[in-house]
XYZ file of C-alpha atoms in Angstrom:
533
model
C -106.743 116.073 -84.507
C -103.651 118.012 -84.564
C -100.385 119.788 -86.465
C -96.738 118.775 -87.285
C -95.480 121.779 -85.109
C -91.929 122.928 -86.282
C -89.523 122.557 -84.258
C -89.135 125.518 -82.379
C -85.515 127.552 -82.147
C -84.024 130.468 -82.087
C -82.007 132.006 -85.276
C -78.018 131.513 -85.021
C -75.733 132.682 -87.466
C -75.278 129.545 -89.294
C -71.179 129.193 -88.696
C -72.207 128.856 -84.741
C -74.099 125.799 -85.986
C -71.240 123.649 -85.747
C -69.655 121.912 -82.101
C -66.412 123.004 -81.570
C -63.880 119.941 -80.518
C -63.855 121.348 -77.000
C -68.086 121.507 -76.548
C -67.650 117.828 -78.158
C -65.878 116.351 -75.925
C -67.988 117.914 -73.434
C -70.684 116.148 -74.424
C -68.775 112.703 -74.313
C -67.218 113.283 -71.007
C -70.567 113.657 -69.488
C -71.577 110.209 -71.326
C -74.813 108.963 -73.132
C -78.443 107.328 -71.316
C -77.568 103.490 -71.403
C -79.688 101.423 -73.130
C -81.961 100.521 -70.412
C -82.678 104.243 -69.479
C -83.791 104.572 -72.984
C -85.763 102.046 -73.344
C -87.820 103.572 -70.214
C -87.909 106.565 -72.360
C -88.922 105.554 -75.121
C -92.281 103.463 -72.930
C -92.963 106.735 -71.200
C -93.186 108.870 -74.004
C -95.052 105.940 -75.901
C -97.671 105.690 -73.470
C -98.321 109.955 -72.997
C -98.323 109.644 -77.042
C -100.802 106.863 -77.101
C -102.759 107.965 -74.363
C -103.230 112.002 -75.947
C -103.498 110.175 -79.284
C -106.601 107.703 -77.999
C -108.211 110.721 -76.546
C -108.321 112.605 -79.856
C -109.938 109.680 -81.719
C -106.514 108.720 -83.509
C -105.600 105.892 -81.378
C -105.051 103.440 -84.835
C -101.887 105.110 -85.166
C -100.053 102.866 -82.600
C -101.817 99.692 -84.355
C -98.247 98.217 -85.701
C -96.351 99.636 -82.707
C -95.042 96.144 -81.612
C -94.278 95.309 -85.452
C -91.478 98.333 -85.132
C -87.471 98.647 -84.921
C -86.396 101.575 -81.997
C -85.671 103.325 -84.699
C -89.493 103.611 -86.411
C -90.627 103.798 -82.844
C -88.826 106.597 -82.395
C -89.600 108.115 -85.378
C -93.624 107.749 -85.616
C -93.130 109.121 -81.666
C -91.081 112.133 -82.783
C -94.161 112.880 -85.839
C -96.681 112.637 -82.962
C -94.914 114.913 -80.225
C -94.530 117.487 -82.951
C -98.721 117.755 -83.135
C -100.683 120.433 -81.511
C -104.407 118.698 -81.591
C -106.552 121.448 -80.842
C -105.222 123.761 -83.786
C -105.435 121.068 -86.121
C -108.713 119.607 -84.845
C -110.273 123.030 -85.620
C -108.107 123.899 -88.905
C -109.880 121.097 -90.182
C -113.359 121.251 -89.179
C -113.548 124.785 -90.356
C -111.652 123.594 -94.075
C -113.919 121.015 -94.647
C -117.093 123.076 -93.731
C -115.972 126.184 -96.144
C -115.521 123.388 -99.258
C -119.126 121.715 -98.197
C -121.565 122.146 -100.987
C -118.978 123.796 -103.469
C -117.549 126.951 -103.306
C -118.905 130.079 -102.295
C -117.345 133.019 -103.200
C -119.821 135.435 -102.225
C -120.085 138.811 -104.176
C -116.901 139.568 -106.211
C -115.593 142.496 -107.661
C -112.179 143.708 -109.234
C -110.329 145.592 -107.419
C -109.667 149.358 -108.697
C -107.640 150.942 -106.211
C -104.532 150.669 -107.607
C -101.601 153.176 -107.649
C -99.957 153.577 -111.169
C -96.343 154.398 -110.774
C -96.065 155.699 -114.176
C -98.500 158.601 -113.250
C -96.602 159.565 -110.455
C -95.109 163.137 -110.305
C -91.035 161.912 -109.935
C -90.718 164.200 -106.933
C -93.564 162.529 -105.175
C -91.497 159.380 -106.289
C -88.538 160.881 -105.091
C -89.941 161.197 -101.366
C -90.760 157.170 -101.404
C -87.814 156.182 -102.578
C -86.195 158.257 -99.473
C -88.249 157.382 -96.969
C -87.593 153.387 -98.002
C -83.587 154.368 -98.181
C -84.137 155.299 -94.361
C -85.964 152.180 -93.549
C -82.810 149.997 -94.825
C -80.357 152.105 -93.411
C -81.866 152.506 -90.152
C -82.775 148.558 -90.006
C -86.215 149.161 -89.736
C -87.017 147.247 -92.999
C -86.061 143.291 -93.995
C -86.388 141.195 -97.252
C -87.931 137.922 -96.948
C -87.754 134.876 -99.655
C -90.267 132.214 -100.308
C -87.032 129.639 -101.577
C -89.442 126.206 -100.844
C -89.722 124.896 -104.614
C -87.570 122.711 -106.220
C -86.346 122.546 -109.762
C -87.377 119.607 -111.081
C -89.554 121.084 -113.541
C -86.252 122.960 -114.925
C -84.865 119.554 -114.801
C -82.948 119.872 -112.050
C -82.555 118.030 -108.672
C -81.499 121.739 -106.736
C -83.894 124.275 -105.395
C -85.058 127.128 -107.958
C -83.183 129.449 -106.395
C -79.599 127.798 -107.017
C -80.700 127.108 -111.105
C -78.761 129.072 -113.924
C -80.973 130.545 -116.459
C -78.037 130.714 -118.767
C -77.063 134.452 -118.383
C -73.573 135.358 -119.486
C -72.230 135.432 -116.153
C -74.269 132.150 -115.209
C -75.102 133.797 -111.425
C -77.734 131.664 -109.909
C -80.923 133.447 -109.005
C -79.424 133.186 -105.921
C -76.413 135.167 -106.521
C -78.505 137.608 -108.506
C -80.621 138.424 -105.500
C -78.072 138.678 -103.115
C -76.244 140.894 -105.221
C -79.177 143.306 -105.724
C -79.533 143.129 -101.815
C -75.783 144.033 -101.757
C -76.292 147.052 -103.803
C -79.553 148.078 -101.792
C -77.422 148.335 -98.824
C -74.679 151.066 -100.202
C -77.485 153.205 -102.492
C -79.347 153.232 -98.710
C -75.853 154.775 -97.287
C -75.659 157.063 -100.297
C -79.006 158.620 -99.824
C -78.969 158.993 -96.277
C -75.274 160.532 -95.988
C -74.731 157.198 -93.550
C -71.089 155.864 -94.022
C -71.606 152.431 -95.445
C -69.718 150.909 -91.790
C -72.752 153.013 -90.053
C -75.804 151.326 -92.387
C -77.376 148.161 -90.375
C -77.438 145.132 -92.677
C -80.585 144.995 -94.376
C -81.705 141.322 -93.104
C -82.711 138.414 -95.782
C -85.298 135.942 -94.251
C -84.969 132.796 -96.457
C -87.824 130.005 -95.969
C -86.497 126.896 -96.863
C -88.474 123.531 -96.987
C -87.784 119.866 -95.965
C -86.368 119.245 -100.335
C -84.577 122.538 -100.563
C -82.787 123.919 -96.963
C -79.655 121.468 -96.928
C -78.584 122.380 -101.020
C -79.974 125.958 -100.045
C -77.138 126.174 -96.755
C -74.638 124.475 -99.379
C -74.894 126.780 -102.355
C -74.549 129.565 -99.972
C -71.389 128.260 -98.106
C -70.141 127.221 -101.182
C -70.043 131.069 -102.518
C -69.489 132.461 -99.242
C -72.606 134.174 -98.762
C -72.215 136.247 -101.723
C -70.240 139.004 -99.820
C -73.213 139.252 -97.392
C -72.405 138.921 -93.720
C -73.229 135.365 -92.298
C -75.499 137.337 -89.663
C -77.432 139.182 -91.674
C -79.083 135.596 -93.692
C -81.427 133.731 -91.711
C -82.644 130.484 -93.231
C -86.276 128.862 -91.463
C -88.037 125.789 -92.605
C -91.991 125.562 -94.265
C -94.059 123.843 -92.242
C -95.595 120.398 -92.941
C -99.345 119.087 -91.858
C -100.261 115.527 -91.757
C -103.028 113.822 -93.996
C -106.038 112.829 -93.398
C -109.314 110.924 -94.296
C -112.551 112.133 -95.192
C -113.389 112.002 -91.675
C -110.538 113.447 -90.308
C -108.143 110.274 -89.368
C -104.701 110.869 -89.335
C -103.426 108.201 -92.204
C -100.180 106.805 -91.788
C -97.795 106.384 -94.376
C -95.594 103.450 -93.155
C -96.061 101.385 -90.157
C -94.084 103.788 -88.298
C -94.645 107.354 -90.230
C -97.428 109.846 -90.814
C -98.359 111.394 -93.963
C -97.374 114.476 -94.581
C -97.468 117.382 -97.201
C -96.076 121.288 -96.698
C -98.724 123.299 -95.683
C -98.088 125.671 -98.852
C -96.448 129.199 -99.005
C -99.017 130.887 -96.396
C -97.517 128.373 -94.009
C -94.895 131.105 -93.534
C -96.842 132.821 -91.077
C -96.763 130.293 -88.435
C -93.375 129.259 -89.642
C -92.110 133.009 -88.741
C -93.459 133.025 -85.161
C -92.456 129.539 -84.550
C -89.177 129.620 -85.219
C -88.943 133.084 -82.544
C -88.166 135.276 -85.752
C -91.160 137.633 -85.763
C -89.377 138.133 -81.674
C -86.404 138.309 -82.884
C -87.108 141.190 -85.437
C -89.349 143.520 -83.339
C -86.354 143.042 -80.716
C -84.342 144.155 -83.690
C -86.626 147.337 -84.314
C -87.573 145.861 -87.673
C -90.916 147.108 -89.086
C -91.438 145.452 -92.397
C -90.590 143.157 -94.634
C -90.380 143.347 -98.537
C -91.290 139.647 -100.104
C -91.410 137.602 -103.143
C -90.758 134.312 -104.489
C -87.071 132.856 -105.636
C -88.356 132.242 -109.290
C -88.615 135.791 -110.056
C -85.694 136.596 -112.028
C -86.264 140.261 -112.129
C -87.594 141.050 -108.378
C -86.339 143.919 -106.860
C -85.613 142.705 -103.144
C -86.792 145.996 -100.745
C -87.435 147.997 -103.374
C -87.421 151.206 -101.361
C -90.030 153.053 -103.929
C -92.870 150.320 -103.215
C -91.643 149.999 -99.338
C -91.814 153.472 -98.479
C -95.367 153.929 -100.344
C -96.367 151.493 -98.198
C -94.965 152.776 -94.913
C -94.998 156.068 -95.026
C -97.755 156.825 -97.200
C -100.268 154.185 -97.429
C -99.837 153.192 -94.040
C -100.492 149.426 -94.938
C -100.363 146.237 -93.261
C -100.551 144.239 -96.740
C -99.362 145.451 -100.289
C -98.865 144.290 -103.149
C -96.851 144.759 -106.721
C -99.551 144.220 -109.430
C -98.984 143.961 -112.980
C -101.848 144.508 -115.825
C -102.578 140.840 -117.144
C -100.847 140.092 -120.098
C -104.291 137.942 -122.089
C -107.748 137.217 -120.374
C -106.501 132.973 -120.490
C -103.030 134.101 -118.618
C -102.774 131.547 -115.355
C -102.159 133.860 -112.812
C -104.434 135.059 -110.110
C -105.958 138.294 -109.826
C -106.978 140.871 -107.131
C -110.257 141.245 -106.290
C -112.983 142.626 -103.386
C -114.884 140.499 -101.871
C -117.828 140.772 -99.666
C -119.875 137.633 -98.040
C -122.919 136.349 -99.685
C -125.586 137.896 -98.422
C -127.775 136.646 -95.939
C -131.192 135.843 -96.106
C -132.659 137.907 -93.304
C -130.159 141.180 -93.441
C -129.262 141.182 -97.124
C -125.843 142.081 -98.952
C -123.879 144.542 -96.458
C -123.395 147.448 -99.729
C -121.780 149.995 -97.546
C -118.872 147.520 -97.093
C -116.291 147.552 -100.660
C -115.452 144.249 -99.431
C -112.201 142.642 -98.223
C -109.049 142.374 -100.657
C -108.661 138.668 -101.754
C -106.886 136.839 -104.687
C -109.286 134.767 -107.215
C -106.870 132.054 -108.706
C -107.688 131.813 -112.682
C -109.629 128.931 -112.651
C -112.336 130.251 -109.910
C -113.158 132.878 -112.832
C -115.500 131.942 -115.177
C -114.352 132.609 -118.979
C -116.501 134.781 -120.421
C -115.720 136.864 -117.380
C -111.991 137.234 -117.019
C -112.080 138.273 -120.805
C -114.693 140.839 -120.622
C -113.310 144.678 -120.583
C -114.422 147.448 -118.778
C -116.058 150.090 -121.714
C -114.428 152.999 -119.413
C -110.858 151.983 -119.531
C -110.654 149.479 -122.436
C -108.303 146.968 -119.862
C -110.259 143.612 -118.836
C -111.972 143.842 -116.156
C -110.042 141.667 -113.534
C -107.010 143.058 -115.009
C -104.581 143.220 -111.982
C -102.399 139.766 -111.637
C -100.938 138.763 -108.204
C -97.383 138.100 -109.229
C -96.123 137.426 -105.140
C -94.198 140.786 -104.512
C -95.867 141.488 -100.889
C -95.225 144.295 -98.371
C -96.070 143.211 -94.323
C -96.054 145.138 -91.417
C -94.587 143.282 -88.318
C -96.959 144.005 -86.405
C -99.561 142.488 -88.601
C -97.436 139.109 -89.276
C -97.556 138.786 -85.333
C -101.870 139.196 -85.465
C -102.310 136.911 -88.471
C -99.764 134.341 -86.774
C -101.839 134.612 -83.523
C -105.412 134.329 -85.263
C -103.855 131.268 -87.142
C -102.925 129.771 -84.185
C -106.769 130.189 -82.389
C -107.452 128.280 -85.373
C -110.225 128.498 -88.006
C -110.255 132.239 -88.755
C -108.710 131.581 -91.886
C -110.125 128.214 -93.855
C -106.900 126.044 -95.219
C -107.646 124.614 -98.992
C -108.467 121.463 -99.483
C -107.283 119.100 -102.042
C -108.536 115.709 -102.363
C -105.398 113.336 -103.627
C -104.233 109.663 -103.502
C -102.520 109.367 -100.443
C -99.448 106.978 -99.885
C -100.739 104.900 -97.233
C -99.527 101.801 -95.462
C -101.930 99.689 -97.130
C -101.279 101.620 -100.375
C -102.609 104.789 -101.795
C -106.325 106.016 -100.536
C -107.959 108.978 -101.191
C -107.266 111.607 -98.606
C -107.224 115.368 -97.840
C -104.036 117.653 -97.844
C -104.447 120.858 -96.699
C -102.850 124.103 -97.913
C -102.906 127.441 -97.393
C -101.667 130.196 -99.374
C -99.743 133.506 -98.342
C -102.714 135.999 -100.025
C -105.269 133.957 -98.343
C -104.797 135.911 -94.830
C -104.957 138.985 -96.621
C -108.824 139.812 -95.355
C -107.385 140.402 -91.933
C -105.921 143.304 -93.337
C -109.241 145.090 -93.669
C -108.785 148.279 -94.982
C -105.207 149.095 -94.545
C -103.754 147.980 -97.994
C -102.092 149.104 -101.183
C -102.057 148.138 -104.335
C -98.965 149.640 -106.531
C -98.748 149.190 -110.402
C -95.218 147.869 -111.429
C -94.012 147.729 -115.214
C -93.849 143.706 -116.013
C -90.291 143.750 -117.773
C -88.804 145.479 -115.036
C -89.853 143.559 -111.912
C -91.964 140.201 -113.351
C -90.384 137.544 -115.269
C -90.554 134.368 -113.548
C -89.161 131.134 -114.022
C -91.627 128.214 -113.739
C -91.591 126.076 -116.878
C -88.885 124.061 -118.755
C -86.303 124.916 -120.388
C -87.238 125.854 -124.177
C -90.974 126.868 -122.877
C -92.296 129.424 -124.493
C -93.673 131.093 -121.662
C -92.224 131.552 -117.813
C -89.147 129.724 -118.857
C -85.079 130.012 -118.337
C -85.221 131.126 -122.236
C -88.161 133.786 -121.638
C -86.620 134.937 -118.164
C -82.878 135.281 -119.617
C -84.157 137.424 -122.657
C -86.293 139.706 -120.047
C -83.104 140.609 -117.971
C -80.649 141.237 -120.947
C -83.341 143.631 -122.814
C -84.002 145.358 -119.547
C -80.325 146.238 -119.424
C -79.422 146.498 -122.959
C -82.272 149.535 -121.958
C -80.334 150.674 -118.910
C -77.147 150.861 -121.150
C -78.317 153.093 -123.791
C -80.421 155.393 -121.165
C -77.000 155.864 -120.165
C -75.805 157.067 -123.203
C -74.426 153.905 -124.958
C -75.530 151.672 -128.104
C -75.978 148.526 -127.973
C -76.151 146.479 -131.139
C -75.990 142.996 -129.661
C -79.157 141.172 -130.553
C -79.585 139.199 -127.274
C -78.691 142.794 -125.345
C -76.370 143.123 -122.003
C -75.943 141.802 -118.576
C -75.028 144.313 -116.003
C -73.876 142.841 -112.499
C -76.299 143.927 -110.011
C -73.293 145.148 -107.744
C -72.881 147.588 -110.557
C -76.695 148.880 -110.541
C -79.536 147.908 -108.951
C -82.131 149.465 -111.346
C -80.282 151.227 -113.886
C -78.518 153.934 -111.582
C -75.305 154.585 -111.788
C -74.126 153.692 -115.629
C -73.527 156.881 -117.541
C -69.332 157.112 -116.439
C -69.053 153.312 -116.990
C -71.076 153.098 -120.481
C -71.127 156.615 -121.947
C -69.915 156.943 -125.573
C -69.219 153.037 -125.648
C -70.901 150.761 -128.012
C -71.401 147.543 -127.041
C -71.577 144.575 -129.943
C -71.360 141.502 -128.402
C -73.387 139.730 -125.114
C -70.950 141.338 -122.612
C -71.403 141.474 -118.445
C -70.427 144.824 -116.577
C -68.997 143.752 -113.715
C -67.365 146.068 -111.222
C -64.189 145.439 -112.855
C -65.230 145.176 -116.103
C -62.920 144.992 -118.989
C -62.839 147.338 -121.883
C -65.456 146.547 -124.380
């Protein structure tokens, strides 16, 4: 058994991508393989393919070979060159074993260790925030984006990130985000005294998939990068692993394909060391990396508060952004501790508080994600994984090798209808998801209290939802700075609030000599050149 390996490349700013007419013509002067040659080719690499596929038990793959055009040939070759069989071989094994006989979960319990921002003395604040500014300026931190999903539950054909949740200035979350990464960069040059020429671009690592990275390149050339240098964007694909039977046979798709499915969003691991990224940025002296998801319409890319916590205080490998759960039935997941079930001849280990792990809702029972805890009055799995992660490089590059080795970390396993050659049969995809690899962290990770309507309101369901929507996520962002506004000593008696351009402010900063004294009536955008209210 094996893996759909991605293809493996090095980073290039994406306008080196295309051949010049000179490097063209290079090629054709030189001339193409005739046919003959490559139909030698195509039998060598046939009969390695066959022969590594026969001795890994998945010799039925080639059983329509001589049914096929050159061009499936080629194609069924080019899904079976691109699979590593030992890391897949033991991927599954180890899945399937951790599903046998149900789940096990082991001995569970909330996790408490959680750093409330709000009780923070502001000069202790202060000192984060500074610390993170250096990390930007100096180049030592990065933002990456999980940008995989589509829209088509938005009822749209584009990825999430280029959808329009109807904000006055209708800026794609796209644009939003780059624009907040835009304003990062010069507050990082502010607080350090570095002239804004001197700052290093604070690098966006953008993780596409196989539906979303050729509208993703688009919408960005289209809108030239938002003002961001070219160099400074790097776009890398989510993996893919094929499906399989009950017993482990690879099931093809079409005479001359494999099934497939992404691997889910913890597939970035492997895709960052694949690709030669996780080289590329400890060449580049980079750290850490600030992440989240594309559907967040409030996220604060590199926040440098939660970043330098996590650096220069905490020390972590893994952190996270939590948020207090909004209702015991909310469908998100929820941090937790958890230790392995005990066994029979040593007993629980109790000195150990157990290793941080996310329980999706529906592994808690009812009754117990609504019961409260009498001390505090909050429920008692009260803190919601909303995908706002702090890394350490250096840990990406562990987890990434331990992935690799294989079985360390079980995949999930989800038993669908597969499309099959023969038609759909039940089969296994496997998945795994980014928190799942956050045991490895052991010890060294934070957990840091955020304030839901300034950094959480996501955009998941359709349009006119009345939860996670474009409706819900639009109202978020125009309350939270109709808020900024009058902190800054305006009023604001426009019902549906104010947009204000993140190139003006990136979390309120900044407003009082645009806004003071003014009085805003009507859904209005401060841009940097705003007109006169």
């Amino acid at each position: 058994m094996f893996i759909l390996r991605q293809l493996e490349f090095k980073q290039v700013p994406i306008a080196s991508c295309n051949l010049s007419l000179l490097q063209y013509r290079g090629f054709k002067n030189r001339g193409f393989p005739n046919r003959a040659m490559a139909t030698v080719d195509l039998d060598q690499r046939a009969s390695r393919a066959r022969a590594t596929a026969e001795s890994n038990g998945q010799g039925h793959v080639f059983n329509h070979w001589d049914l096929l055009t050159e061009f499936e040939k080629n194609r069924l070759l080019k899904d079976l060159e691109d699979l590593d069989y030992g890391y897949l071989s033991r991927v599954f094994s180890a899945s399937m074993a951790a599903t046998s006989g149900g789940p096990s979960f082991g001995i569970v319990q909330p996790a408490t260790d959680v750093l409330q921002l709000k009780d923070t003395p502001p000069a202790q604040a202060a000192e984060w925030i500074q610390h993170g500014y250096r990390l930007i300026a100096e180049g030592r931190a990065a933002v990456l984006l999980l940008a995989g999903g589509q829209g088509t539950r938005l009822g749209s054909s584009l990825p999430k990130g280029c959808y329009d949740i109807g904000l006055p200035s209708h800026k794609s979350l796209f644009q939003l985000q780059a624009e907040r990464l835009l304003r990062l960069q010069r507050l990082a040059a502010a607080a350090t005294g570095t002239a804004t020429s001197a700052v290093k671009p604070l690098h966006w690592y953008i993780m596409t998939s196989t539906f979303t990275h050729a509208d993703t390149l688009a919408h960005f050339e289209a809108h030239n990068f938002f003002g961001l240098a070219r160099e400074q964007v790097t776009f890398f694909q989510q993996g893919f692993l094929p499906c399989f039977t009950e017993d482990g046979k690879l099931i093809l798709e079409t005479q001359g394909s494999l099934a497939k499915a992404p691997d889910g969003n913890g597939g970035v691991y492997l895709s960052l060391a694949r690709s030669g990224i996780l080289d590329a940025m400890a060449a580049a002296g980079i750290e850490c990396l600030d992440c989240y998801c594309v559907d967040n319409s409030l996220a604060r890319l590199g926040d440098p508060r939660f970043i330098g916590y996590c650096h220069g205080v905490a020390n972590a490998d893994v952190g996270a952004r939590v948020v207090a759960k909004a209702y015991p039935e909310e469908k998100v997941g929820v941090f937790a501790l958890r230790r392995a079930a005990p066994d029979s001849t040593t007993g629980p280990d109790t000195a150990s508080p157990g290793a941080l792990t996310v329980l999706e809702y529906s592994e808690l029972d009812p009754d117990l994600a609504a019961s409260t805890d009498p001390s505090t009055g909050h429920l008692y799995f009260n803190w919601s994984n909303i995908c706002m992660h702090y890394f350490s490089v250096n840990w990406l590059r562990n987890v990434a090798t331990q992935l690799l080795a294989g079985g360390s970390t079980p995949y999930h396993v989800a038993r669908k209808r597969i499309p099959s050659v023969i038609g759909p049969v039940p089969g296994i995809k496997l998945e795994l998801f980014i928190f799942d690899t956050f045991p490895l962290a052991g010890d060294k990770t934070a957990l840091v209290q955020v304030d839901r309507r300034e950094d959480f309101a996501p955009v998941k369901n359709a349009p006119g939802s009345a939860i996670d929507s474009p409706n819900t996520a639009r109202s978020a962002l125009l309350s939270l700075h109709a808020g900024w506004v009058r902190n800054a000593g305006a009023e604001v008696t426009c019902d549906e609030g104010v947009e204000v351009s993140p190139l003006v402010s990136y979390a309120g900063e900044g407003l009082e000599s645009i806004v003071l004294g003014k009085t805003y009536n009507n859904l209005f955008v401060l841009e940097l050149q705003q007109p006169s209210p």
